[in-house]
mmCIF file with all atom_site columns, C-alpha atoms in Angstrom:
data_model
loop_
_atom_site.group_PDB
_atom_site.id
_atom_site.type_symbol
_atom_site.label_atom_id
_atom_site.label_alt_id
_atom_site.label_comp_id
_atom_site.label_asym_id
_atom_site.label_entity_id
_atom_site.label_seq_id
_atom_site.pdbx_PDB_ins_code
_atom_site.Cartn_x
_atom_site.Cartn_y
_atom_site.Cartn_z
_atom_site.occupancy
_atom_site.B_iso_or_equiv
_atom_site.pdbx_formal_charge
_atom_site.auth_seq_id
_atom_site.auth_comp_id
_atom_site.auth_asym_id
_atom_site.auth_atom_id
_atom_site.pdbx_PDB_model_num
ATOM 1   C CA . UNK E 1 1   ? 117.611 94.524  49.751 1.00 0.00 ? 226 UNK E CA 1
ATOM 2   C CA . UNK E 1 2   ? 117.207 96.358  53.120 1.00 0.00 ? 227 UNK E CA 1
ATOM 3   C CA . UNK E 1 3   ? 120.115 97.134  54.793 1.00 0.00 ? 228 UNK E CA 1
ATOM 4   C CA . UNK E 1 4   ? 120.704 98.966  58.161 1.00 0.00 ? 229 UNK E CA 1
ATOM 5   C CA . UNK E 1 5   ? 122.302 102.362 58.006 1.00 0.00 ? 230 UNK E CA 1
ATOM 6   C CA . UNK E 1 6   ? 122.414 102.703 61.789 1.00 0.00 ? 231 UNK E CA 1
ATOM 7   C CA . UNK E 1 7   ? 125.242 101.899 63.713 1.00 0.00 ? 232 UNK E CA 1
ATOM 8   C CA . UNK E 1 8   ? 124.636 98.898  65.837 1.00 0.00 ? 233 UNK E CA 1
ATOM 9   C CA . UNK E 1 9   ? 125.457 100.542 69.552 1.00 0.00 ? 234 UNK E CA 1
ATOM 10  C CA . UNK E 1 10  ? 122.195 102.598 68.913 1.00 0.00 ? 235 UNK E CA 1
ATOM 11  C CA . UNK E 1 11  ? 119.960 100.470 67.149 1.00 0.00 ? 236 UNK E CA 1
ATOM 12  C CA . UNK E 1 12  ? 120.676 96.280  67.076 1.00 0.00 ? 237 UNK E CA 1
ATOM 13  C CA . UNK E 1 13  ? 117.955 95.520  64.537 1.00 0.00 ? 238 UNK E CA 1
ATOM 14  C CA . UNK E 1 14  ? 118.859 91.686  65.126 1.00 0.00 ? 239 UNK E CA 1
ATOM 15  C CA . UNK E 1 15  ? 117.477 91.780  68.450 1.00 0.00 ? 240 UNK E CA 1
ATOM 16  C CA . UNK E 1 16  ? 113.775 91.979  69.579 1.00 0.00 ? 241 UNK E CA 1
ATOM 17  C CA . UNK E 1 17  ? 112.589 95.561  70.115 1.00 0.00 ? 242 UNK E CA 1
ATOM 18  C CA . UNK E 1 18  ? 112.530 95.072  73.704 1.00 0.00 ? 243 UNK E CA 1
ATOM 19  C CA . UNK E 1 19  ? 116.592 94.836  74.095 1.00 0.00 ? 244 UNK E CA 1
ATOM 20  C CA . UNK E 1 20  ? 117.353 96.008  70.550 1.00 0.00 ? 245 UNK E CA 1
ATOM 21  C CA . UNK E 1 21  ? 117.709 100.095 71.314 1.00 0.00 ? 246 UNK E CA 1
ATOM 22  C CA . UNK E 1 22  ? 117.485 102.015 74.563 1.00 0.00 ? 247 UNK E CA 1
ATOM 23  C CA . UNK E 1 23  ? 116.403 104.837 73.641 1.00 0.00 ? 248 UNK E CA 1
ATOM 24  C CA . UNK E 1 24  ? 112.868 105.192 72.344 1.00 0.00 ? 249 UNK E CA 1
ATOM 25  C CA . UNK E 1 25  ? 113.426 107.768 69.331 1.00 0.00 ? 250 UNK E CA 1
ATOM 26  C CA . UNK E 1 26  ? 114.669 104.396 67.649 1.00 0.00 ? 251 UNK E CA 1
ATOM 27  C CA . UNK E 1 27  ? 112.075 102.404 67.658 1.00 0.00 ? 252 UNK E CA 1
ATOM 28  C CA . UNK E 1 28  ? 110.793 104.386 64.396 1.00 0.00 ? 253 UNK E CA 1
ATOM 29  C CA . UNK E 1 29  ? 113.486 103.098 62.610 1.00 0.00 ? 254 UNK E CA 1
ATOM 30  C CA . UNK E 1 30  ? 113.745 100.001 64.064 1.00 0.00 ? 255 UNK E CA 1
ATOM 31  C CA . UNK E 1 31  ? 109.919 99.086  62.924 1.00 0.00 ? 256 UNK E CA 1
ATOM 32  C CA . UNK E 1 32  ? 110.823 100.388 59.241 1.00 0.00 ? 257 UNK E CA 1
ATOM 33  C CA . UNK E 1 33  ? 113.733 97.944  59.055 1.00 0.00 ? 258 UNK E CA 1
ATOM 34  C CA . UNK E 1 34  ? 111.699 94.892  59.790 1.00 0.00 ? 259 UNK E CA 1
ATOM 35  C CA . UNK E 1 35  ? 108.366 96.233  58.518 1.00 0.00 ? 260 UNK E CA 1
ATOM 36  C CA . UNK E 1 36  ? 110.145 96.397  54.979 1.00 0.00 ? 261 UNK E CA 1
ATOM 37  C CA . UNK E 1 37  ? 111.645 93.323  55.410 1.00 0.00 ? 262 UNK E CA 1
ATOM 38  C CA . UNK E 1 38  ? 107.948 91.737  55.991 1.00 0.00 ? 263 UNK E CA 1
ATOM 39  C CA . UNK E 1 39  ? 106.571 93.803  53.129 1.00 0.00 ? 264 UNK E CA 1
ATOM 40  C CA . UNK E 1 40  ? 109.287 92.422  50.692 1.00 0.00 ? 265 UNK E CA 1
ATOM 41  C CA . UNK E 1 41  ? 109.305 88.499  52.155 1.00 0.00 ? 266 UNK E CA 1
ATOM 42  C CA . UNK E 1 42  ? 105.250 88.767  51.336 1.00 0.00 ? 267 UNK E CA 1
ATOM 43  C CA . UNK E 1 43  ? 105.822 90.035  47.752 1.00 0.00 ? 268 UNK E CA 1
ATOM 44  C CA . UNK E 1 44  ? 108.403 87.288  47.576 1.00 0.00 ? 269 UNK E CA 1
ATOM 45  C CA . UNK E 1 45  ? 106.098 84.589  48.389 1.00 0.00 ? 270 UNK E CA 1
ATOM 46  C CA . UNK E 1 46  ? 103.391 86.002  46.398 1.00 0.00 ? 271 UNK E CA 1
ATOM 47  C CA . UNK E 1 47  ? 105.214 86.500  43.404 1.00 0.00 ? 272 UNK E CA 1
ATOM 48  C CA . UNK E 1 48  ? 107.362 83.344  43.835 1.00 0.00 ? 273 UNK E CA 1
ATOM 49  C CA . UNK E 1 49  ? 104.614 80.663  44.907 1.00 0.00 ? 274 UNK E CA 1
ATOM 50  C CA . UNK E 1 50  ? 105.779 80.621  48.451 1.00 0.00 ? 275 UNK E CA 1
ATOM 51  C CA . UNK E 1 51  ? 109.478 79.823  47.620 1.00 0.00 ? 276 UNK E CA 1
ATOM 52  C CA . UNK E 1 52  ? 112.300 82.128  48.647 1.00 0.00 ? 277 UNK E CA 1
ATOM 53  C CA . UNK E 1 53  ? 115.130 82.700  50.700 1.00 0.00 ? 278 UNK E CA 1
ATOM 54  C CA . UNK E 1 54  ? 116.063 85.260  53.243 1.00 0.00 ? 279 UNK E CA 1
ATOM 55  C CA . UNK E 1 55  ? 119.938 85.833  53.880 1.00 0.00 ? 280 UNK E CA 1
ATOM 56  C CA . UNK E 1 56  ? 120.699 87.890  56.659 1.00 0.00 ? 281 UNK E CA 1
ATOM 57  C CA . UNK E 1 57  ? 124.351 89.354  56.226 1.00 0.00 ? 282 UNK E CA 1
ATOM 58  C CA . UNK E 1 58  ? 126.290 90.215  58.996 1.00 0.00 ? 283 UNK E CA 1
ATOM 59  C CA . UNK E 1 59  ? 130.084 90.540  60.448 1.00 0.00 ? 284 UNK E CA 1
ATOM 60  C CA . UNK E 1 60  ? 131.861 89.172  63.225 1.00 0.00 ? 285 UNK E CA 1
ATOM 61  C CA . UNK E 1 61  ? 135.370 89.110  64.638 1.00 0.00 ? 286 UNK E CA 1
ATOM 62  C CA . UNK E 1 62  ? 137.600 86.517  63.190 1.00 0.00 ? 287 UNK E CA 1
ATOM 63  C CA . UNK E 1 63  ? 138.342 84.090  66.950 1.00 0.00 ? 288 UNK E CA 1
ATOM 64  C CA . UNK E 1 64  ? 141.134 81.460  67.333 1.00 0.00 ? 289 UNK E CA 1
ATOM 65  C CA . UNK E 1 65  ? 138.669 78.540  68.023 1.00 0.00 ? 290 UNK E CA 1
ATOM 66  C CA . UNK E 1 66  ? 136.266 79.128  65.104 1.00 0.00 ? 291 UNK E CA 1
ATOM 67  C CA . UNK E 1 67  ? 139.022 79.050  62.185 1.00 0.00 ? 292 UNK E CA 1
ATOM 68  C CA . UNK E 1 68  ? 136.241 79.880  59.475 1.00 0.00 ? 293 UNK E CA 1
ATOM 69  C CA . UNK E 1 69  ? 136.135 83.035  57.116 1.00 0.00 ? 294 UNK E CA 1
ATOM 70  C CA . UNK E 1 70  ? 132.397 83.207  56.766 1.00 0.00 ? 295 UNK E CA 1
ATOM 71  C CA . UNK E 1 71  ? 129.878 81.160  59.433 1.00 0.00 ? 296 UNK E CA 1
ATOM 72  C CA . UNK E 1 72  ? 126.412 80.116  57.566 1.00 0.00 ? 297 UNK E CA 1
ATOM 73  C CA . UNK E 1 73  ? 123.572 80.007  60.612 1.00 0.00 ? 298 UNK E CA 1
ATOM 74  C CA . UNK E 1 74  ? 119.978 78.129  60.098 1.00 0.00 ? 299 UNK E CA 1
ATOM 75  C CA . UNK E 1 75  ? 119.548 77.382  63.831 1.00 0.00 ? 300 UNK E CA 1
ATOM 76  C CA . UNK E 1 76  ? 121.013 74.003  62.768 1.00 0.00 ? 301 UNK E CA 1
ATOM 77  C CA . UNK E 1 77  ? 117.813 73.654  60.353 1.00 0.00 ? 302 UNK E CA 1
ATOM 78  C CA . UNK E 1 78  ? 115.188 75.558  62.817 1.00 0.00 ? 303 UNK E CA 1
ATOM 79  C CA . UNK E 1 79  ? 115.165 78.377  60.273 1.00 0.00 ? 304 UNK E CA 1
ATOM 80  C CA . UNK E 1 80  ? 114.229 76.695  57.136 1.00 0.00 ? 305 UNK E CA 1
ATOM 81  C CA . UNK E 1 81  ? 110.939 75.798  56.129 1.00 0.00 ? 306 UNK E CA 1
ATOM 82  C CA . UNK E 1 82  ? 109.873 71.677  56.677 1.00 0.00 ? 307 UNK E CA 1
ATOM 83  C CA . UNK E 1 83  ? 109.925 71.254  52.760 1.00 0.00 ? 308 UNK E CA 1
ATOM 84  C CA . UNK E 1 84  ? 113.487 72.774  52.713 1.00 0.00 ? 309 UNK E CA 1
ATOM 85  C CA . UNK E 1 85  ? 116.678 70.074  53.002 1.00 0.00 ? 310 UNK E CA 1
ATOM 86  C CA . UNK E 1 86  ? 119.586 71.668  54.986 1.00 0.00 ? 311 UNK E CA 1
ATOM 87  C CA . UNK E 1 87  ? 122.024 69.602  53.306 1.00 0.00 ? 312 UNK E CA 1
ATOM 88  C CA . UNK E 1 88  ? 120.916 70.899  50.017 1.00 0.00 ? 313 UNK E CA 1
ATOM 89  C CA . UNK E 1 89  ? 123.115 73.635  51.918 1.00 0.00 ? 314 UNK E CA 1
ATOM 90  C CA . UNK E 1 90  ? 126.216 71.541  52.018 1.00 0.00 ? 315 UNK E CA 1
ATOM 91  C CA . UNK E 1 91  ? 125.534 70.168  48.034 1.00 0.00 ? 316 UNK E CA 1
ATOM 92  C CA . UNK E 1 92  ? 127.956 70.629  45.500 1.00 0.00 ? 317 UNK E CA 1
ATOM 93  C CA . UNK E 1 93  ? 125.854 73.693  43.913 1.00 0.00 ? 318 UNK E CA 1
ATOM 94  C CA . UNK E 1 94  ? 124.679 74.701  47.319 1.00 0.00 ? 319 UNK E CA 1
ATOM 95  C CA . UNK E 1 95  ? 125.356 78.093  49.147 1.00 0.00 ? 320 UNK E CA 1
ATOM 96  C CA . UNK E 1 96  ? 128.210 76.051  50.884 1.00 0.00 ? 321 UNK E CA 1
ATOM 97  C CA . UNK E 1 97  ? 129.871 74.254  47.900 1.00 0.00 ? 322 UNK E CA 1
ATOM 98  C CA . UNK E 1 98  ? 129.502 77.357  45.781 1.00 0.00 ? 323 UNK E CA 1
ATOM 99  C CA . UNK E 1 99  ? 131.416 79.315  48.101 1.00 0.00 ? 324 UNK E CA 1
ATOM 100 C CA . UNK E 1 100 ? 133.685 76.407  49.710 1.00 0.00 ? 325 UNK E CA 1
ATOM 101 C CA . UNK E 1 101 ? 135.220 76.112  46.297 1.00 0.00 ? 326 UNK E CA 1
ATOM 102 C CA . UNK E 1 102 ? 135.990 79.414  44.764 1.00 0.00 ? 327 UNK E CA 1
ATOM 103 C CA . UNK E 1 103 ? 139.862 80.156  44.765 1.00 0.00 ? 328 UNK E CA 1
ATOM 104 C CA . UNK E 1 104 ? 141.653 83.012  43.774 1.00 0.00 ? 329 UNK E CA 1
ATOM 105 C CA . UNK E 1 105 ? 145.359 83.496  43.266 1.00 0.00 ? 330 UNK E CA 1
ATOM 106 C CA . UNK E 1 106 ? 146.358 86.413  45.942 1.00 0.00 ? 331 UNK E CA 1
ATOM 107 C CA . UNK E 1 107 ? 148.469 89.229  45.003 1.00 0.00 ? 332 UNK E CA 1
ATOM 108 C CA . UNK E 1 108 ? 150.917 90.382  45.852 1.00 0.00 ? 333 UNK E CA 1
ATOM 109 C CA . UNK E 1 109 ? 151.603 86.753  46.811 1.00 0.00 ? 334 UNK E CA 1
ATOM 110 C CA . UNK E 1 110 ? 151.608 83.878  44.509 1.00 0.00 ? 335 UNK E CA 1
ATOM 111 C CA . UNK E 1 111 ? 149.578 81.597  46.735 1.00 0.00 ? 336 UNK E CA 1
ATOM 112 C CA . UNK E 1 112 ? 145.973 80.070  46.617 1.00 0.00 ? 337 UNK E CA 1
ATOM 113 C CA . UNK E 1 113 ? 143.159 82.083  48.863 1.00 0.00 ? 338 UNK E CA 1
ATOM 114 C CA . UNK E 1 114 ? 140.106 79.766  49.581 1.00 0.00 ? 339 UNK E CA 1
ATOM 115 C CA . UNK E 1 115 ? 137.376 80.202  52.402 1.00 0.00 ? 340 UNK E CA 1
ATOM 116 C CA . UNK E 1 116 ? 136.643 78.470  55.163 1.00 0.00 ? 341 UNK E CA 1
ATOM 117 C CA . UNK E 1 117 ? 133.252 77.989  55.624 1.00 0.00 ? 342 UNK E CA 1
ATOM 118 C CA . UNK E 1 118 ? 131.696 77.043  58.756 1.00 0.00 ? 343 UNK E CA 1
ATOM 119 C CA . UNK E 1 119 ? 130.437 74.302  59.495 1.00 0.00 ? 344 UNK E CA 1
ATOM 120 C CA . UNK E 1 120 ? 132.369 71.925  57.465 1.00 0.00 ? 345 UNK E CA 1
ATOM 121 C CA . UNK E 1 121 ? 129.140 69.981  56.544 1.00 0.00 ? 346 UNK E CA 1
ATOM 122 C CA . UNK E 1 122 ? 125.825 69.235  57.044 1.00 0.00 ? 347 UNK E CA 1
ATOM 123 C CA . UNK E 1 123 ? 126.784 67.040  60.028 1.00 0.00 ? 348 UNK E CA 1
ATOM 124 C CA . UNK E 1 124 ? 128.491 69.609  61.753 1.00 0.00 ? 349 UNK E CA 1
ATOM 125 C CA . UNK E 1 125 ? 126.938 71.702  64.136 1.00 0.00 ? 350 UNK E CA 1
ATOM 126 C CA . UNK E 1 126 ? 127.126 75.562  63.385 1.00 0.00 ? 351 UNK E CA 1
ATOM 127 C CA . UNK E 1 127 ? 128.960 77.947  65.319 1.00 0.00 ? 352 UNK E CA 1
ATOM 128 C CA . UNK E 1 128 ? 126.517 78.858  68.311 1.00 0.00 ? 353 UNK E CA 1
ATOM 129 C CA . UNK E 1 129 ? 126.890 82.773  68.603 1.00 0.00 ? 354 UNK E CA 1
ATOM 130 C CA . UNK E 1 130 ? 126.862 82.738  64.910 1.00 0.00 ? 355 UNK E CA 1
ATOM 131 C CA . UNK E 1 131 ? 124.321 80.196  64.331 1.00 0.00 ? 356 UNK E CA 1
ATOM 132 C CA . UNK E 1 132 ? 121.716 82.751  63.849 1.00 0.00 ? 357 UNK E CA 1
ATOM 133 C CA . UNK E 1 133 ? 119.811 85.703  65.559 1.00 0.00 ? 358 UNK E CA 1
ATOM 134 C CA . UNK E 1 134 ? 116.823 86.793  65.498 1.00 0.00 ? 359 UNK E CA 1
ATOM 135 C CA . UNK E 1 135 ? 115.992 88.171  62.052 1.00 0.00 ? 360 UNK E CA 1
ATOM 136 C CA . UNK E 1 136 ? 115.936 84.519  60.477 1.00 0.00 ? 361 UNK E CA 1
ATOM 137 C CA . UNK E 1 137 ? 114.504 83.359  63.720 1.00 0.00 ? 362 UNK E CA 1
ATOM 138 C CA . UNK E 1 138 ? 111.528 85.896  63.294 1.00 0.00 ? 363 UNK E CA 1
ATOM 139 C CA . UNK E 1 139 ? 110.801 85.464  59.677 1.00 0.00 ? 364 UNK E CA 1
ATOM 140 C CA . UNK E 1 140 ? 111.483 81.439  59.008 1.00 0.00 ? 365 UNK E CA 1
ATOM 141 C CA . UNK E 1 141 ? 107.886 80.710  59.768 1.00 0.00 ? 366 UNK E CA 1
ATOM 142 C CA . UNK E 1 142 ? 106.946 82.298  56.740 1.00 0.00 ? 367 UNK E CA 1
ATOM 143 C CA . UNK E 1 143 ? 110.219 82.195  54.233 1.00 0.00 ? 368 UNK E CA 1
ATOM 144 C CA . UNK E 1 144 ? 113.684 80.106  53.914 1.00 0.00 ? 369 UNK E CA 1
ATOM 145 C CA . UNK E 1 145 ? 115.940 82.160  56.500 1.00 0.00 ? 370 UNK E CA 1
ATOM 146 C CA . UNK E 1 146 ? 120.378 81.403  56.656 1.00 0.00 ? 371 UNK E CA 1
ATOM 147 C CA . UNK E 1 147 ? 122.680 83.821  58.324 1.00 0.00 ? 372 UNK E CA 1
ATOM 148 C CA . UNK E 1 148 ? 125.679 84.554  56.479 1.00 0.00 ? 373 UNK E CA 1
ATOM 149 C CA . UNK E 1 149 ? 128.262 85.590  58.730 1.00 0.00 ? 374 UNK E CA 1
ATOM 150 C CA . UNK E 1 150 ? 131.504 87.183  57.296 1.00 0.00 ? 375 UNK E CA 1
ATOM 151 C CA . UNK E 1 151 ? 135.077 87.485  59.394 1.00 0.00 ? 376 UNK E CA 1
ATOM 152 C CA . UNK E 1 152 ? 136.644 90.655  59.912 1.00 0.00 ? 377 UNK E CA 1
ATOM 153 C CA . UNK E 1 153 ? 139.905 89.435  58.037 1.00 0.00 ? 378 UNK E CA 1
ATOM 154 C CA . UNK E 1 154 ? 137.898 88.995  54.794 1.00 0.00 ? 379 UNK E CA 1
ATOM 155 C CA . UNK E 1 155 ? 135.995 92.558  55.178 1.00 0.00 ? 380 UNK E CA 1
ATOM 156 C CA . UNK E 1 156 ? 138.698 94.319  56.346 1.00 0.00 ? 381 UNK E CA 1
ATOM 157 C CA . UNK E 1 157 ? 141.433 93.203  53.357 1.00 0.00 ? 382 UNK E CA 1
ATOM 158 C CA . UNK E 1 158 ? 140.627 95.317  49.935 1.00 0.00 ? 383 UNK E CA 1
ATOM 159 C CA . UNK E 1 159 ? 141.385 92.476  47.578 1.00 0.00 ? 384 UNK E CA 1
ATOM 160 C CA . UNK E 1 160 ? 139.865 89.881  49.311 1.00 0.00 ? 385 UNK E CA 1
ATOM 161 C CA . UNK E 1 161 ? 136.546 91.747  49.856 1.00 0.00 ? 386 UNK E CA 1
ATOM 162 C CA . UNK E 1 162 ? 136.232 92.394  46.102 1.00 0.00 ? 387 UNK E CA 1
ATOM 163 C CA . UNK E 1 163 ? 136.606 88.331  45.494 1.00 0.00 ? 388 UNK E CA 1
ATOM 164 C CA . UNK E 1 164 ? 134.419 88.137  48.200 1.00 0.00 ? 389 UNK E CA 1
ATOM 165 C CA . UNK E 1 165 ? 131.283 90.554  47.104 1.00 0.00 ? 390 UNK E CA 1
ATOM 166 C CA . UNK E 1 166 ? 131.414 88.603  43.388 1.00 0.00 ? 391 UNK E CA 1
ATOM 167 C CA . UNK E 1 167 ? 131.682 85.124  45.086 1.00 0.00 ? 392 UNK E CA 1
ATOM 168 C CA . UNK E 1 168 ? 128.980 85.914  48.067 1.00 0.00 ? 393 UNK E CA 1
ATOM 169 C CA . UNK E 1 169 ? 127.033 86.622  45.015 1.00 0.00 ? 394 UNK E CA 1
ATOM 170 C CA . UNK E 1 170 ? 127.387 84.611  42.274 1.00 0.00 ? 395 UNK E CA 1
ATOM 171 C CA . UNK E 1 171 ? 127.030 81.456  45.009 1.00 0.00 ? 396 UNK E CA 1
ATOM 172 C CA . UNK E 1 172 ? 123.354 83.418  46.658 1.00 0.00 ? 397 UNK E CA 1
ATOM 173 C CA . UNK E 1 173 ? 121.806 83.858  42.916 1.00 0.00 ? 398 UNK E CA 1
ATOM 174 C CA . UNK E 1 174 ? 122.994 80.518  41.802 1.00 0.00 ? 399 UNK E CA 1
ATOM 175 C CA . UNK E 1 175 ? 121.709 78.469  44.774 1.00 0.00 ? 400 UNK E CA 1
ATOM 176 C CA . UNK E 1 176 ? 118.428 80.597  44.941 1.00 0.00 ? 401 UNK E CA 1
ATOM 177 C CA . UNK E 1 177 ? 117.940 79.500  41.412 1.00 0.00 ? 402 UNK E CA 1
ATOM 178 C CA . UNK E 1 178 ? 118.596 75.934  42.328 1.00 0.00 ? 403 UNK E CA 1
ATOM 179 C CA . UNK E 1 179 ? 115.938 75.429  45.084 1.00 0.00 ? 404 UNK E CA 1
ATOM 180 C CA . UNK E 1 180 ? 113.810 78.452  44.582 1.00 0.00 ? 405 UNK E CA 1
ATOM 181 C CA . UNK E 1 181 ? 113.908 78.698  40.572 1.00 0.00 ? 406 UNK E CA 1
ATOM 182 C CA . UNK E 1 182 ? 111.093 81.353  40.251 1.00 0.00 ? 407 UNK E CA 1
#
């Protein structure tokens, strides 16, 4: 796991380092965020005969027009490798399905809470500004890359964060072991 513990206005480590930072004290952590990220996708592949999957996890503001609580991104396929289905995506046991179908009763409310995942289905074009950036861009010539995009009204509500840290992973492990079973 390598996660980014500098605020995005100073460092955008999902942009090239040309436009990711402005000033140039960051570029030292900006080259340890993706050098590890390298350094771990090459142990992958070496310890995994060249099979793995990159998910790069990342938050956006819940719009009108989109409707969806979490946004999967592959550049509409660009980001996986040739060998690599994106409808195996969309499958019944896929990162979709997995997550399209968990349910939980809400409390205080006695009503069914299910996501919406975007797109609906493999025929579907993903959201464009959530389609992916450039981490999966940068890395999918060497590794499986998707974009998991999660809404504000899912992060920002306690109860269904907690349903959605156990479901995020239950669905990542089980579809990695599905098309990546090291």
């Amino acid at each position: 796991v390598v996660i980014a513990r500098f605020h995005r206005k100073f460092i955008d480590a999902n942009r090239s380092s040309g436009c990711a930072f402005t000033d140039s004290h960051a570029q030292p952590f900006y080259d340890e965020y993706h050098n590890r990220i390298s350094g771990y996708i090459n142990q992958l592949l070496v310890q995994n005969g060249n099979r793995g999957f990159l998910f790069d996890i990342h938050g956006f503001t819940e719009q009108e027009h989109d409707n969806a609580d979490i946004a999967l991104g592959t550049a509409n396929g660009d980001s996986l490798q040739p060998g690599f289905n994106r409808a195996n995506i969309f499958m019944q046991h896929g990162l979709h399905g997995l997550l399209k179908w968990a349910r939980h009763r809400t409390l205080p409310i006695p009503s069914i809470f299910k996501y919406r995942v975007s797109p609906i289905d493999e025929a579907a074009t993903e959201i464009g500004r959530l389609n992916g950036g450039f981490t999966i861009r940068k890395y999918s010539a060497d590794i499986n890359c998707i974009q998991i995009e999660i809404a504000n009204t899912l992060r920002d509500d306690q109860a269904k964060r907690k349903f959605l840290i156990e479901d995020l992973a239950f669905a990542t492990i089980n579809f990695v072991r599905r098309y990546a079973a090291f």
